[in-house]
């Protein structure tokens, strides 16, 4: 692998910003009303050049670590402690030597998921942070490493792959090829810059005022529906209600996805939900593009055959995808593809996307209400990685203040008025921190 692509992590810093949601984001484990944004800066040497890369993410404890024995403040404090530890130990956690940023990110992923065995504060908990929560904590550091290397090279961090690269950490998961070759063949040579904007809708919402604001006022025509998963008949009726309301508001061809955040009891309930939607309104059924992670996140403990459901609609693995070892199991169980999130780490997301395409599975890019730089990172990722949904970005809907520093220069990306997020004409170097 060319040495000029190798980065040496020198140091990292971290800061935390409190954020309040302008309206609750309701998921199966509760309502998110406040959250912590973590911002990191990583100094990286690339040959004789030194660059500072930045990354950001929300510490969404209710989503990633829904432990009812711990309150939000306790979980949030623990996740901040994990981030502080990663910042203090980052050079050692990534190997203490120059390497390609993808290799550095994968080493960090492996090290961070092993932290509960080494940190006393985490060992003392009856239920330590989940792998999903730990991946979320490492993700802004992974992004910052890539951002720094891209800035040092003066190119996008998505343009540093060729078919001859090998990555010892993950090549074992790619038969007949290498991870570098798989990633190189996956990425678009000419990135796209425009994506449909997705509106998140929950049953608690005032549907009429929500559609007036975002569909009539902002031109949105795609919606992610937060269904309960357990109330099949009510979920189906509500899905049809939303579809028809979108049509009545002027959306000729609504795009829909459905997400129960793992609260659907089994595949039979998912199939029943789809069948009931179809029986009520064939057009509403046709508008549903896929289901996100219907059942619980541990697909080893909750192993199902998804083929009867995927014969109706694609079903994508989301919260259950936490490491490369899950990928063959997901294919074996009949999942249609992967609902990727950059909050699990840029390096892992790239590897998972490349593996999925090598094995005939599709990928979508979902959100964690990515704030500011994190949203821009996700947009750049989707510009190069072919996804079936473009990219979901909902910080404009829930935490618009987190995007304020990027306005007005990137208003067409952060505050679309025609239902379309647009990246700058010139693709930013790194992962967008200097856009």
Short mmCIF file of C-alpha atoms in Angstrom, two decimals, residues 4-434:
data_model
loop_
_atom_site.label_atom_id
_atom_site.label_comp_id
_atom_site.label_asym_id
_atom_site.label_seq_id
_atom_site.Cartn_x
_atom_site.Cartn_y
_atom_site.Cartn_z
CA UNK A 4 1.75 8.47 1.17
CA UNK A 5 -1.72 7.25 2.21
CA UNK A 6 -0.52 6.32 5.69
CA UNK A 7 -1.38 8.50 8.65
CA UNK A 8 0.19 8.55 12.11
CA UNK A 9 -2.22 9.63 14.86
CA UNK A 10 -0.47 12.10 17.15
CA UNK A 11 -3.14 13.31 19.57
CA UNK A 12 -6.87 13.90 20.00
CA UNK A 13 -9.10 16.26 21.92
CA UNK A 14 -12.80 16.03 22.69
CA UNK A 15 -15.57 18.43 23.73
CA UNK A 16 -19.25 18.04 24.52
CA UNK A 17 -22.19 20.27 23.64
CA UNK A 18 -25.70 19.87 25.09
CA UNK A 19 -28.48 19.88 22.51
CA UNK A 20 -32.24 20.02 22.93
CA UNK A 21 -34.67 18.65 20.37
CA UNK A 22 -37.22 21.17 19.14
CA UNK A 23 -39.71 18.28 19.17
CA UNK A 24 -39.33 14.76 20.61
CA UNK A 25 -37.96 12.00 18.43
CA UNK A 26 -40.04 9.00 19.43
CA UNK A 27 -38.53 5.53 19.06
CA UNK A 28 -39.61 2.20 20.51
CA UNK A 29 -37.49 2.67 23.66
CA UNK A 30 -38.85 6.15 24.43
CA UNK A 31 -38.76 9.80 23.40
CA UNK A 32 -35.48 11.64 22.84
CA UNK A 33 -35.73 15.26 24.00
CA UNK A 34 -32.11 16.12 24.86
CA UNK A 35 -28.77 14.75 23.81
CA UNK A 36 -25.03 15.39 23.88
CA UNK A 37 -23.07 16.27 20.77
CA UNK A 38 -19.48 15.06 20.93
CA UNK A 39 -16.91 16.88 18.79
CA UNK A 40 -13.37 15.65 18.37
CA UNK A 41 -10.21 16.95 16.76
CA UNK A 42 -7.42 14.54 15.80
CA UNK A 43 -3.93 15.61 14.75
CA UNK A 44 -2.44 13.26 12.14
CA UNK A 45 0.95 13.20 10.41
CA UNK A 46 0.89 12.09 6.76
CA UNK A 47 4.53 11.96 5.74
CA UNK A 48 5.92 15.43 6.44
CA UNK A 49 2.45 17.00 6.50
CA UNK A 50 0.43 17.44 9.65
CA UNK A 51 -3.33 18.06 9.51
CA UNK A 52 -6.10 18.43 12.04
CA UNK A 53 -9.24 16.52 11.22
CA UNK A 54 -12.59 16.90 12.93
CA UNK A 55 -15.52 14.61 13.58
CA UNK A 56 -18.87 14.88 15.35
CA UNK A 57 -21.72 12.65 16.51
CA UNK A 58 -24.60 12.54 18.96
CA UNK A 59 -24.30 10.27 21.99
CA UNK A 60 -27.77 8.81 21.53
CA UNK A 61 -27.94 6.63 24.63
CA UNK A 62 -31.65 5.85 24.39
CA UNK A 63 -31.14 4.42 20.91
CA UNK A 64 -27.80 2.67 21.39
CA UNK A 65 -28.06 1.59 25.05
CA UNK A 66 -31.74 1.39 26.08
CA UNK A 67 -31.08 0.04 29.59
CA UNK A 68 -34.12 0.76 31.77
CA UNK A 69 -32.02 0.24 34.94
CA UNK A 70 -30.01 3.39 34.13
CA UNK A 71 -31.37 6.88 33.57
CA UNK A 72 -30.34 9.15 30.71
CA UNK A 73 -27.89 11.18 32.80
CA UNK A 74 -26.01 8.08 33.98
CA UNK A 75 -25.75 6.59 30.51
CA UNK A 76 -24.74 9.94 29.03
CA UNK A 77 -21.97 10.39 31.63
CA UNK A 78 -20.64 6.91 30.95
CA UNK A 79 -20.55 7.51 27.20
CA UNK A 80 -18.72 10.79 27.75
CA UNK A 81 -16.18 8.89 29.84
CA UNK A 82 -15.67 6.42 26.99
CA UNK A 83 -15.06 9.31 24.59
CA UNK A 84 -12.57 10.91 26.98
CA UNK A 85 -10.70 7.62 27.30
CA UNK A 86 -10.55 7.19 23.53
CA UNK A 87 -9.23 10.74 23.15
CA UNK A 88 -6.52 10.19 25.76
CA UNK A 89 -5.42 6.83 24.38
CA UNK A 90 -6.13 7.19 20.66
CA UNK A 91 -2.54 6.84 19.34
CA UNK A 92 -2.18 3.55 21.23
CA UNK A 93 -5.69 2.30 20.41
CA UNK A 94 -4.95 2.53 16.66
CA UNK A 95 -1.60 0.74 16.88
CA UNK A 96 0.95 3.50 17.48
CA UNK A 97 2.24 3.39 13.90
CA UNK A 98 1.44 4.90 10.49
CA UNK A 99 -1.27 3.08 8.57
CA UNK A 100 -4.04 3.69 6.05
CA UNK A 101 -6.93 5.53 7.78
CA UNK A 102 -9.27 2.60 7.11
CA UNK A 103 -6.88 0.28 8.96
CA UNK A 104 -6.60 2.81 11.79
CA UNK A 105 -10.38 3.06 12.02
CA UNK A 106 -10.84 -0.71 12.07
CA UNK A 107 -8.24 -1.09 14.81
CA UNK A 108 -10.08 1.56 16.79
CA UNK A 109 -13.37 -0.26 16.24
CA UNK A 110 -11.95 -3.50 17.63
CA UNK A 111 -10.25 -1.76 20.57
CA UNK A 112 -13.28 0.33 21.54
CA UNK A 113 -15.66 -2.63 21.58
CA UNK A 114 -13.32 -4.30 24.07
CA UNK A 115 -13.24 -1.36 26.50
CA UNK A 116 -15.76 -2.73 29.07
CA UNK A 117 -13.19 -5.36 30.04
CA UNK A 118 -10.56 -2.70 30.78
CA UNK A 119 -12.33 0.34 32.26
CA UNK A 120 -13.35 0.01 35.94
CA UNK A 121 -16.33 2.37 35.58
CA UNK A 122 -17.77 0.16 32.85
CA UNK A 123 -16.95 -3.13 34.57
CA UNK A 124 -18.89 -2.00 37.64
CA UNK A 125 -22.16 -1.72 35.71
CA UNK A 126 -24.59 -4.62 35.76
CA UNK A 127 -25.14 -4.02 32.04
CA UNK A 128 -22.19 -2.18 30.44
CA UNK A 129 -22.53 -0.12 27.25
CA UNK A 130 -23.61 -2.17 24.27
CA UNK A 131 -21.32 -2.70 21.26
CA UNK A 132 -23.61 -0.28 19.44
CA UNK A 133 -23.01 2.43 22.06
CA UNK A 134 -19.26 1.87 22.02
CA UNK A 135 -19.17 2.04 18.21
CA UNK A 136 -21.09 5.32 18.43
CA UNK A 137 -18.43 6.73 20.79
CA UNK A 138 -15.55 5.82 18.48
CA UNK A 139 -17.25 7.06 15.30
CA UNK A 140 -16.27 10.76 15.49
CA UNK A 141 -12.62 9.79 16.04
CA UNK A 142 -12.68 7.48 13.03
CA UNK A 143 -14.21 10.27 10.94
CA UNK A 144 -11.64 12.80 12.20
CA UNK A 145 -8.74 10.52 11.23
CA UNK A 146 -10.12 10.21 7.70
CA UNK A 147 -10.82 13.93 7.57
CA UNK A 148 -7.23 14.73 8.57
CA UNK A 149 -5.66 12.38 6.03
CA UNK A 150 -7.88 13.75 3.26
CA UNK A 151 -7.02 17.33 4.22
CA UNK A 152 -3.29 16.50 4.23
CA UNK A 153 -3.62 15.00 0.75
CA UNK A 154 -5.99 17.67 -0.55
CA UNK A 155 -8.63 15.16 -1.65
CA UNK A 156 -11.84 13.57 -0.43
CA UNK A 157 -11.33 10.78 2.08
CA UNK A 158 -13.55 8.70 -0.22
CA UNK A 159 -10.92 8.89 -2.98
CA UNK A 160 -8.03 7.09 -1.31
CA UNK A 161 -8.76 3.49 -2.36
CA UNK A 162 -7.39 1.34 -5.17
CA UNK A 163 -7.84 -2.28 -6.13
CA UNK A 164 -4.38 -3.33 -4.90
CA UNK A 165 -4.82 -2.29 -1.27
CA UNK A 166 -4.95 -4.95 1.41
CA UNK A 167 -6.22 -4.55 4.94
CA UNK A 168 -5.11 -7.25 7.36
CA UNK A 169 -7.93 -6.48 9.81
CA UNK A 170 -10.79 -7.38 7.45
CA UNK A 171 -9.44 -9.07 4.32
CA UNK A 172 -10.34 -12.42 5.90
CA UNK A 173 -14.04 -11.56 5.45
CA UNK A 174 -13.69 -11.16 1.67
CA UNK A 175 -13.38 -14.38 -0.29
CA UNK A 176 -11.92 -14.21 -3.82
CA UNK A 177 -10.87 -10.57 -3.34
CA UNK A 178 -9.59 -8.09 -0.75
CA UNK A 179 -11.37 -5.39 1.20
CA UNK A 180 -9.45 -2.71 -0.72
CA UNK A 181 -10.49 -4.13 -4.08
CA UNK A 182 -14.10 -4.50 -2.91
CA UNK A 183 -14.23 -0.91 -1.66
CA UNK A 184 -12.60 0.39 -4.83
CA UNK A 185 -15.15 -1.38 -7.02
CA UNK A 186 -18.02 -0.15 -4.81
CA UNK A 187 -17.29 3.58 -4.84
CA UNK A 188 -18.65 5.83 -7.54
CA UNK A 189 -15.95 7.45 -9.67
CA UNK A 190 -18.22 10.45 -10.12
CA UNK A 191 -20.00 11.27 -6.85
CA UNK A 192 -23.63 12.35 -6.87
CA UNK A 193 -24.58 15.52 -5.05
CA UNK A 194 -28.38 15.55 -4.66
CA UNK A 195 -30.52 13.38 -2.38
CA UNK A 196 -34.21 13.23 -1.49
CA UNK A 197 -34.91 14.68 1.95
CA UNK A 198 -36.63 12.28 4.37
CA UNK A 199 -39.21 13.32 6.95
CA UNK A 200 -39.51 11.28 10.17
CA UNK A 201 -43.14 10.77 11.21
CA UNK A 202 -44.35 9.21 14.47
CA UNK A 203 -47.91 8.40 15.53
CA UNK A 204 -47.69 11.07 18.24
CA UNK A 205 -47.18 13.80 15.62
CA UNK A 206 -49.84 16.26 14.50
CA UNK A 207 -49.78 14.91 10.96
CA UNK A 208 -51.50 17.86 9.30
CA UNK A 209 -49.21 20.54 10.74
CA UNK A 210 -46.14 18.38 10.09
CA UNK A 211 -47.04 17.93 6.42
CA UNK A 212 -47.94 21.60 6.06
CA UNK A 213 -44.48 22.58 7.29
CA UNK A 214 -42.29 20.00 5.56
CA UNK A 215 -44.24 18.90 2.49
CA UNK A 216 -46.03 22.11 1.58
CA UNK A 217 -43.33 24.42 2.94
CA UNK A 218 -40.14 22.49 2.15
CA UNK A 219 -41.10 20.17 -0.73
CA UNK A 220 -40.43 16.89 1.10
CA UNK A 221 -41.96 13.77 -0.49
CA UNK A 222 -40.21 10.91 1.34
CA UNK A 223 -41.13 9.76 4.85
CA UNK A 224 -39.74 7.34 7.41
CA UNK A 225 -42.59 5.98 9.54
CA UNK A 226 -41.89 5.13 13.17
CA UNK A 227 -44.28 2.22 13.69
CA UNK A 228 -44.82 0.40 16.99
CA UNK A 229 -44.13 -3.05 15.55
CA UNK A 230 -46.44 -4.71 18.09
CA UNK A 231 -49.76 -3.11 17.08
CA UNK A 232 -49.95 -4.59 13.61
CA UNK A 233 -53.48 -3.51 12.65
CA UNK A 234 -53.06 0.02 14.00
CA UNK A 235 -49.64 0.36 12.34
CA UNK A 236 -51.09 -0.68 8.99
CA UNK A 237 -54.03 1.69 9.25
CA UNK A 238 -51.74 4.56 10.26
CA UNK A 239 -49.35 3.82 7.38
CA UNK A 240 -52.21 4.11 4.92
CA UNK A 241 -53.40 7.28 6.64
CA UNK A 242 -49.97 8.89 6.24
CA UNK A 243 -49.69 7.77 2.62
CA UNK A 244 -53.08 9.22 1.74
CA UNK A 245 -52.31 12.45 3.61
CA UNK A 246 -49.12 12.82 1.58
CA UNK A 247 -51.09 12.34 -1.61
CA UNK A 248 -53.69 14.86 -0.50
CA UNK A 249 -50.89 17.32 0.30
CA UNK A 250 -49.73 17.12 -3.30
CA UNK A 251 -47.09 14.38 -3.29
CA UNK A 252 -47.78 12.39 -6.43
CA UNK A 253 -45.50 9.44 -5.62
CA UNK A 254 -44.65 9.29 -1.90
CA UNK A 255 -41.62 7.29 -0.79
CA UNK A 256 -42.07 5.39 2.49
CA UNK A 257 -39.96 3.25 4.81
CA UNK A 258 -41.09 1.70 8.09
CA UNK A 259 -39.00 1.36 11.24
CA UNK A 260 -40.03 -0.20 14.56
CA UNK A 261 -36.53 0.02 16.07
CA UNK A 262 -36.58 -3.69 16.86
CA UNK A 263 -40.02 -3.77 18.53
CA UNK A 264 -41.69 -6.14 16.06
CA UNK A 265 -42.07 -9.52 17.85
CA UNK A 266 -41.18 -11.78 14.90
CA UNK A 267 -41.12 -12.00 11.09
CA UNK A 268 -44.73 -13.20 11.05
CA UNK A 269 -45.82 -9.88 12.56
CA UNK A 270 -43.77 -7.98 9.96
CA UNK A 271 -45.38 -9.99 7.17
CA UNK A 272 -48.83 -9.43 8.67
CA UNK A 273 -48.20 -5.67 8.81
CA UNK A 274 -47.27 -5.60 5.13
CA UNK A 275 -50.22 -7.80 4.16
CA UNK A 276 -52.65 -5.57 6.05
CA UNK A 277 -51.27 -2.44 4.37
CA UNK A 278 -51.68 -4.13 1.00
CA UNK A 279 -55.26 -5.16 1.77
CA UNK A 280 -56.15 -1.58 2.77
CA UNK A 281 -54.39 0.27 -0.04
CA UNK A 282 -52.28 -1.34 -2.77
CA UNK A 283 -50.67 1.98 -3.66
CA UNK A 284 -49.59 2.53 -0.05
CA UNK A 285 -48.04 -0.93 -0.01
CA UNK A 286 -46.20 -0.18 -3.26
CA UNK A 287 -44.82 3.04 -1.72
CA UNK A 288 -43.06 1.14 1.11
CA UNK A 289 -39.47 0.65 -0.02
CA UNK A 290 -38.14 -1.40 2.90
CA UNK A 291 -38.45 -2.25 6.60
CA UNK A 292 -35.65 -1.37 9.04
CA UNK A 293 -34.60 -3.88 11.73
CA UNK A 294 -38.08 -5.13 12.67
CA UNK A 295 -36.98 -7.50 15.47
CA UNK A 296 -34.41 -7.34 18.29
CA UNK A 297 -30.81 -6.31 17.79
CA UNK A 298 -29.08 -9.58 18.68
CA UNK A 299 -29.62 -11.64 15.55
CA UNK A 300 -27.67 -14.51 17.09
CA UNK A 301 -30.10 -14.82 20.00
CA UNK A 302 -33.13 -13.92 17.85
CA UNK A 303 -32.35 -15.90 14.72
CA UNK A 304 -35.11 -15.84 12.12
CA UNK A 305 -35.58 -16.74 8.48
CA UNK A 306 -36.53 -13.48 6.78
CA UNK A 307 -37.14 -14.89 3.30
CA UNK A 308 -40.95 -15.06 3.60
CA UNK A 309 -40.96 -11.34 4.46
CA UNK A 310 -38.35 -10.30 1.90
CA UNK A 311 -40.49 -11.93 -0.76
CA UNK A 312 -42.86 -9.01 -0.04
CA UNK A 313 -40.46 -6.14 0.76
CA UNK A 314 -36.74 -5.75 1.51
CA UNK A 315 -35.78 -6.00 5.19
CA UNK A 316 -32.58 -4.23 6.28
CA UNK A 317 -30.38 -4.97 9.29
CA UNK A 318 -29.61 -1.86 11.37
CA UNK A 319 -29.02 -1.99 15.14
CA UNK A 320 -27.97 -5.65 14.90
CA UNK A 321 -25.01 -4.80 12.67
CA UNK A 322 -22.08 -4.05 14.96
CA UNK A 323 -19.11 -5.88 13.44
CA UNK A 324 -17.96 -7.80 10.35
CA UNK A 325 -18.64 -11.14 12.01
CA UNK A 326 -22.39 -10.38 11.73
CA UNK A 327 -22.32 -10.06 7.93
CA UNK A 328 -22.33 -13.76 6.95
CA UNK A 329 -25.02 -14.46 9.54
CA UNK A 330 -27.22 -11.69 8.12
CA UNK A 331 -26.95 -13.21 4.66
CA UNK A 332 -27.65 -16.70 6.02
CA UNK A 333 -30.82 -15.48 7.75
CA UNK A 334 -32.12 -13.89 4.55
CA UNK A 335 -31.83 -10.19 5.36
CA UNK A 336 -32.09 -8.17 2.14
CA UNK A 337 -29.33 -5.75 3.03
CA UNK A 338 -27.91 -3.32 5.54
CA UNK A 339 -29.16 -0.05 6.97
CA UNK A 340 -25.78 1.59 7.50
CA UNK A 341 -25.07 4.42 9.92
CA UNK A 342 -21.88 6.47 10.03
CA UNK A 343 -22.31 6.54 13.82
CA UNK A 344 -20.94 2.98 13.88
CA UNK A 345 -17.65 4.15 12.39
CA UNK A 346 -16.71 5.34 8.91
CA UNK A 347 -14.28 2.45 8.38
CA UNK A 348 -16.74 -0.25 9.39
CA UNK A 349 -19.52 1.33 7.31
CA UNK A 350 -17.31 1.24 4.21
CA UNK A 351 -16.31 -2.38 4.81
CA UNK A 352 -19.91 -3.43 5.44
CA UNK A 353 -21.13 -1.68 2.30
CA UNK A 354 -18.42 -3.31 0.17
CA UNK A 355 -19.16 -6.74 1.66
CA UNK A 356 -22.88 -6.32 1.04
CA UNK A 357 -22.42 -5.46 -2.62
CA UNK A 358 -19.97 -8.32 -3.09
CA UNK A 359 -22.73 -10.64 -1.81
CA UNK A 360 -25.68 -9.21 -3.69
CA UNK A 361 -27.17 -7.30 -0.75
CA UNK A 362 -28.34 -3.68 -0.88
CA UNK A 363 -27.47 -0.86 1.50
CA UNK A 364 -29.27 2.23 2.77
CA UNK A 365 -27.75 5.07 4.81
CA UNK A 366 -29.83 5.99 7.84
CA UNK A 367 -29.46 8.80 10.33
CA UNK A 368 -28.75 9.41 14.01
CA UNK A 369 -30.06 12.98 13.71
CA UNK A 370 -26.48 13.71 12.59
CA UNK A 371 -25.56 17.26 13.67
CA UNK A 372 -23.66 19.67 11.45
CA UNK A 373 -20.36 18.07 10.45
CA UNK A 374 -21.75 14.58 11.10
CA UNK A 375 -24.56 15.25 8.59
CA UNK A 376 -22.07 16.52 6.03
CA UNK A 377 -19.97 13.38 6.58
CA UNK A 378 -23.03 11.20 5.91
CA UNK A 379 -23.84 13.16 2.76
CA UNK A 380 -20.29 12.72 1.44
CA UNK A 381 -20.45 9.00 2.24
CA UNK A 382 -23.69 8.66 0.25
CA UNK A 383 -22.22 10.67 -2.62
CA UNK A 384 -19.76 7.84 -3.28
CA UNK A 385 -21.52 4.73 -1.95
CA UNK A 386 -24.56 3.58 -3.95
CA UNK A 387 -27.49 3.43 -1.56
CA UNK A 388 -31.15 2.68 -2.20
CA UNK A 389 -32.41 5.69 -0.23
CA UNK A 390 -29.75 8.31 -0.88
CA UNK A 391 -29.22 9.42 2.70
CA UNK A 392 -31.54 10.12 5.60
CA UNK A 393 -30.76 13.42 7.34
CA UNK A 394 -33.16 14.72 9.98
CA UNK A 395 -31.23 17.27 12.07
CA UNK A 396 -33.11 20.07 10.29
CA UNK A 397 -36.30 18.56 11.73
CA UNK A 398 -35.13 17.90 15.30
CA UNK A 399 -31.96 19.91 16.13
CA UNK A 400 -31.64 22.73 13.57
CA UNK A 401 -29.49 24.80 15.94
CA UNK A 402 -26.69 22.23 15.56
CA UNK A 403 -26.43 23.19 11.88
CA UNK A 404 -26.33 26.94 12.41
CA UNK A 405 -22.58 27.43 11.96
CA UNK A 406 -22.80 25.93 8.44
CA UNK A 407 -25.38 28.49 7.30
CA UNK A 408 -25.96 30.21 5.01
CA UNK A 409 -23.11 28.86 2.88
CA UNK A 410 -24.44 25.26 2.92
CA UNK A 411 -28.15 26.05 3.24
CA UNK A 412 -29.02 23.91 0.20
CA UNK A 413 -27.67 20.91 2.08
CA UNK A 414 -28.77 21.62 5.66
CA UNK A 415 -32.06 23.45 5.04
CA UNK A 416 -33.50 22.24 1.74
CA UNK A 417 -36.55 24.10 0.48
CA UNK A 418 -37.34 21.84 -2.48
CA UNK A 419 -37.19 18.39 -0.86
CA UNK A 420 -33.58 17.82 -1.95
CA UNK A 421 -30.30 17.97 -0.03
CA UNK A 422 -27.49 19.28 -2.24
CA UNK A 423 -23.77 18.98 -1.60
CA UNK A 424 -21.39 21.71 -2.85
CA UNK A 425 -20.36 21.52 -6.50
CA UNK A 426 -16.75 21.02 -5.43
CA UNK A 427 -16.45 17.93 -3.24
CA UNK A 428 -14.78 18.93 0.05
CA UNK A 429 -11.40 17.49 1.00
CA UNK A 430 -11.33 15.04 3.88
CA UNK A 431 -14.83 14.43 5.21
CA UNK A 432 -16.03 18.01 5.00
CA UNK A 433 -14.72 19.83 8.07
CA UNK A 434 -13.41 22.71 5.93
#
